[in-house]
mmCIF file of C-alpha atoms in Angstrom:
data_model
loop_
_atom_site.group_PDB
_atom_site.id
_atom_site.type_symbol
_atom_site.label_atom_id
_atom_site.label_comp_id
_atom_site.label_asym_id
_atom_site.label_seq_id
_atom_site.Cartn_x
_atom_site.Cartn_y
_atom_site.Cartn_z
ATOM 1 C CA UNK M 1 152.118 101.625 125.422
ATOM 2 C CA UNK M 2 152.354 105.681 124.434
ATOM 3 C CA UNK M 3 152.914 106.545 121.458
ATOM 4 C CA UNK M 4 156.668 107.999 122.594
ATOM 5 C CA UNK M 5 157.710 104.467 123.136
ATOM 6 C CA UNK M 6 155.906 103.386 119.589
ATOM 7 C CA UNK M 7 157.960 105.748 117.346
ATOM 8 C CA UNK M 8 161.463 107.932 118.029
ATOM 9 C CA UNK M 9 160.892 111.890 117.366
ATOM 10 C CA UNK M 10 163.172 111.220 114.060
ATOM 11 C CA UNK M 11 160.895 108.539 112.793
ATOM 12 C CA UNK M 12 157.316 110.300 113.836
ATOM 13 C CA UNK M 13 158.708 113.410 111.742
ATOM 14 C CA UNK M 14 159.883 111.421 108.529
ATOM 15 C CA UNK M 15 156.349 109.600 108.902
ATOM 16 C CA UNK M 16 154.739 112.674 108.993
ATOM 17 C CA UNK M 17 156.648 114.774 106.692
ATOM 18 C CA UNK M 18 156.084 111.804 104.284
ATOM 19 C CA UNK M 19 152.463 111.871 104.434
ATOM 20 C CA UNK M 20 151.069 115.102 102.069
ATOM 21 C CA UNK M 21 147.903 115.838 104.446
ATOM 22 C CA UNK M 22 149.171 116.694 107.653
ATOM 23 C CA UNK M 23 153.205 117.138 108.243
ATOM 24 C CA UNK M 24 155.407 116.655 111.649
ATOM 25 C CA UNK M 25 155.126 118.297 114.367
ATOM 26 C CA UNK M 26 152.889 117.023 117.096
ATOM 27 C CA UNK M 27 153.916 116.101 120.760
ATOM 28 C CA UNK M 28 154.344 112.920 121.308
ATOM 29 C CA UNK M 29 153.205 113.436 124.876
ATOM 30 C CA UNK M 30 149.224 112.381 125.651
ATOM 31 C CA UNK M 31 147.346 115.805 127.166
ATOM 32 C CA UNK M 32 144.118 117.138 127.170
ATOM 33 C CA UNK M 33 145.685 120.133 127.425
ATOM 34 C CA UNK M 34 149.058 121.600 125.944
ATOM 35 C CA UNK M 35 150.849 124.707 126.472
ATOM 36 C CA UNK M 36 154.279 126.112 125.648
ATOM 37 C CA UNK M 37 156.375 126.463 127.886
ATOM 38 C CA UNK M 38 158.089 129.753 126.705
ATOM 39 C CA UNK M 39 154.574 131.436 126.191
ATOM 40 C CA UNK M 40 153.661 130.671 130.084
ATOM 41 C CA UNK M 41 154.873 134.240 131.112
ATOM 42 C CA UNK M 42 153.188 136.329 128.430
ATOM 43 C CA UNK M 43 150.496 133.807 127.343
ATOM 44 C CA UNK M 44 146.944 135.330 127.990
ATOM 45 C CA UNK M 45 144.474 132.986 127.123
ATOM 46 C CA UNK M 46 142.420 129.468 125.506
ATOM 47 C CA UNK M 47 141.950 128.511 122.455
ATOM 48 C CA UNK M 48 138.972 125.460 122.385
ATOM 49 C CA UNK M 49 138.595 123.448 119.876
ATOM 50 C CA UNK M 50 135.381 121.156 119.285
ATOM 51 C CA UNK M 51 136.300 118.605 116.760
ATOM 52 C CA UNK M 52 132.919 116.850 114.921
ATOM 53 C CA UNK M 53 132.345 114.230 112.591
ATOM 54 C CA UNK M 54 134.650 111.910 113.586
ATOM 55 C CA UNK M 55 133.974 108.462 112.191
ATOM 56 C CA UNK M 56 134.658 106.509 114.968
ATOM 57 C CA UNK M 57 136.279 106.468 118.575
ATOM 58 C CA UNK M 58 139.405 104.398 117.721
ATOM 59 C CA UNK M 59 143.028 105.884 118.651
ATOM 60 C CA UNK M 60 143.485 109.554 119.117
ATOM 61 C CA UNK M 61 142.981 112.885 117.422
ATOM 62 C CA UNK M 62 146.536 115.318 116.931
ATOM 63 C CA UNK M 63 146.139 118.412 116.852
ATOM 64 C CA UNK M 64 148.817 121.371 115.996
ATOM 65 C CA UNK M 65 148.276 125.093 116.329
ATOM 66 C CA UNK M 66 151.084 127.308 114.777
ATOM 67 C CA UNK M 67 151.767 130.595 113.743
ATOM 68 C CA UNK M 68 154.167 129.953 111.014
ATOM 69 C CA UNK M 69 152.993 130.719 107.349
ATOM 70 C CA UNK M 70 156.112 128.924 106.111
ATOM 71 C CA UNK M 71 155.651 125.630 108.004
ATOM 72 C CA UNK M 72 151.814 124.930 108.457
ATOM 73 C CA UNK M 73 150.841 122.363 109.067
ATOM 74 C CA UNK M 74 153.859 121.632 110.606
ATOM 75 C CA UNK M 75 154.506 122.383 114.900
ATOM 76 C CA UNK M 76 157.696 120.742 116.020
ATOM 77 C CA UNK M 77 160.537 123.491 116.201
ATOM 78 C CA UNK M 78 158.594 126.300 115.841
ATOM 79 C CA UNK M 79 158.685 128.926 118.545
ATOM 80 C CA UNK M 80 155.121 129.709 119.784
ATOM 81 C CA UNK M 81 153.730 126.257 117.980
ATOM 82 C CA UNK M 82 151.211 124.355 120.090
ATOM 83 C CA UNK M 83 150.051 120.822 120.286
ATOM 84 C CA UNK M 84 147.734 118.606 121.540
ATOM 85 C CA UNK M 85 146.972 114.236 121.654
ATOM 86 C CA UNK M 86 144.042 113.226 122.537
ATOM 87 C CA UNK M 87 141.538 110.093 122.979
ATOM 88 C CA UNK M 88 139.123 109.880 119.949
ATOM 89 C CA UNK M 89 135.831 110.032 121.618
ATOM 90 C CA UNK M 90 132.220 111.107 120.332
ATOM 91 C CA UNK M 91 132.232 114.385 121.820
ATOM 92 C CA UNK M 92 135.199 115.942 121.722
ATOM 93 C CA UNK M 93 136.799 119.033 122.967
ATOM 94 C CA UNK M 94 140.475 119.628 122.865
ATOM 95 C CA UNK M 95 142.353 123.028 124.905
ATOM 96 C CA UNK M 96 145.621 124.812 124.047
ATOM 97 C CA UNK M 97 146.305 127.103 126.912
ATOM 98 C CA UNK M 98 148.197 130.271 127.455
ATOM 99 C CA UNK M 99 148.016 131.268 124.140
ATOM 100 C CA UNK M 100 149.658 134.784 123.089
ATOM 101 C CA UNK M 101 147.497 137.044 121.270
ATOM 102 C CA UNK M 102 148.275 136.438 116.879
ATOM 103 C CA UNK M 103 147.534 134.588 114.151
ATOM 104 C CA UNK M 104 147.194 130.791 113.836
ATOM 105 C CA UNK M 105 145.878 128.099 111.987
ATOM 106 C CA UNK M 106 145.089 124.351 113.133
ATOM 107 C CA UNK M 107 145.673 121.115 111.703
ATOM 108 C CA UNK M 108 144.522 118.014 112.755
ATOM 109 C CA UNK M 109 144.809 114.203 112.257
ATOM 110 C CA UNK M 110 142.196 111.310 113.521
ATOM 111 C CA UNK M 111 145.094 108.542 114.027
ATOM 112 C CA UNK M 112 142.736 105.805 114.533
ATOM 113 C CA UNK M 113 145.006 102.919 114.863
ATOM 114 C CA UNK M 114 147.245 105.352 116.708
ATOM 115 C CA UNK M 115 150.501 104.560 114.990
ATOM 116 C CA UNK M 116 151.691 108.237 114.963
ATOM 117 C CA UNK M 117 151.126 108.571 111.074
ATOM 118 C CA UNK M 118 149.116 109.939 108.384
ATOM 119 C CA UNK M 119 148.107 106.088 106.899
ATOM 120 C CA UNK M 120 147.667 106.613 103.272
ATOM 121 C CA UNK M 121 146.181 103.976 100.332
ATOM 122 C CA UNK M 122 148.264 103.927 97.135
ATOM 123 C CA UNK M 123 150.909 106.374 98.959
ATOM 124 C CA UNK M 124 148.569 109.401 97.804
ATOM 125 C CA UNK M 125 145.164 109.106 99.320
ATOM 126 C CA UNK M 126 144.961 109.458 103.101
ATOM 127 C CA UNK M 127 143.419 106.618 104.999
ATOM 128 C CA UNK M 128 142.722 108.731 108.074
ATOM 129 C CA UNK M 129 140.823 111.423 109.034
ATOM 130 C CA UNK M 130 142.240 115.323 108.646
ATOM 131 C CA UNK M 131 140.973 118.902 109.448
ATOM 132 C CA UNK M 132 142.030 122.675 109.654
ATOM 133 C CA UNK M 133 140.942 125.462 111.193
ATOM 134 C CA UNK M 134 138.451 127.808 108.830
ATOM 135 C CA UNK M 135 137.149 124.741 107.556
ATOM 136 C CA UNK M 136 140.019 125.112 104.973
ATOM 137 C CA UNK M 137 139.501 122.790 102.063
ATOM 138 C CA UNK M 138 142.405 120.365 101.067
ATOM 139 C CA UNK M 139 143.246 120.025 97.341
ATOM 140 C CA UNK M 140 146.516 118.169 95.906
ATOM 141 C CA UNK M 141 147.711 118.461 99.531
ATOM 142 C CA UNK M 142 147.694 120.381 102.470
ATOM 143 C CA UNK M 143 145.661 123.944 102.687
ATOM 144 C CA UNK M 144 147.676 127.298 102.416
ATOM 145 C CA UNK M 145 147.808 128.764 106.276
ATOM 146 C CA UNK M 146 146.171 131.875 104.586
ATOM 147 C CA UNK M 147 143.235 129.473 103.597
ATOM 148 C CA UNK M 148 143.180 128.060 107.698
ATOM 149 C CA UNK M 149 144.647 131.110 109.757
ATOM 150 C CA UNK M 150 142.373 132.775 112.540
ATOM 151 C CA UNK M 151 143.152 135.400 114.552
ATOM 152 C CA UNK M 152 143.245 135.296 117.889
ATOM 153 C CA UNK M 153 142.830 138.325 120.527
ATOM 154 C CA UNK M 154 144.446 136.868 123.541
ATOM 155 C CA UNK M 155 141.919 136.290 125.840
ATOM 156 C CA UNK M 156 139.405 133.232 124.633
ATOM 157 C CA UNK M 157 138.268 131.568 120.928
ATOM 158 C CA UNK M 158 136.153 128.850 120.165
ATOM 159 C CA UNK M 159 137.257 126.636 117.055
ATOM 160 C CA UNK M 160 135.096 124.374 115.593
ATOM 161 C CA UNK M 161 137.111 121.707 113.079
ATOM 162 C CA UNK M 162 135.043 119.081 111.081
ATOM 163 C CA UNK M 163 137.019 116.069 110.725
ATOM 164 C CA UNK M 164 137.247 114.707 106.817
ATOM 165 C CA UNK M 165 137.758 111.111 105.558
ATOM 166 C CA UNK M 166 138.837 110.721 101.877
ATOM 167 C CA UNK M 167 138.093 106.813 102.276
#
């Protein structure tokens, strides 16, 4: 079963929201690759990300790319936001095509028992694994997108994000 027919959009974002580390936002449609489909005319190129230390292979990794200050980590709703669901795996690699040249940041989630939420112990610490872009550092909650944001030329970038486990 996807994880569309798992959670309603309304449901995945008050899940998310609720979580502290990583907020809503993500597609809820499996791809190795993701692009927006109002950037196709004027996007201009890749942005690659190679996600490491994951603990284990179990559900999938989300990943959001945005270039909102105001909403990071958030994606859904936001106009030039990207994102991306993939299979947890050992080596992984994860795409976001025809990207306009600007500034981003990325946050990601290891969803290991793919339930389209941030699992937390105690309703503070997360469960799951999390990373940003720039290695950003997470404190009582999410980083600032100023601590994660990268620019990004418009032709290709290479993003390495290590994943993090708090338990």
């Amino acid at each position: 079963m996807n994880f569309a027919a798992k959670l309603s959009p309304t449901h995945f974002a008050k899940a998310m929201a609720a979580s502290g580390v990583i907020a809503a936002g993500l597609s809820s449609a499996p791809a190795a690759v993701a692009q927006d489909a109002s950037a196709s005319k004027t996007a201009t190129g890749n942005v690659t990300v190679t996600v490491t230390n994951l603990r284990n292979t179990k559900g999938v990794v989300r990943a959001c790319m945005t270039p909102e200050p105001k909403r990071f980590p958030r994606c859904r709703g936001i106009a030039g936001a990207y994102s991306v669901i993939v299979p947890a795996s050992q080596t992984l690699k994860l795409t976001f095509t025809n990207v306009k040249a600007g500034r981003y940041a990325i946050a990601l989630l290891h969803d290991e028992n793919d339930n389209g939420k941030a699992d937390r112990a105690l309703s503070m610490i997360p469960k799951e694994g999390f990373g940003f872009s720039r290695d950003a550092k997470v404190r009582m909650g999410p980083p600032k997108f100023r601590d994660a944001v990268f620019d990004f030329e418009g032709t290709s970038d290479t993003q390495t994000i290590r994943m993090r486990y708090m338990l």
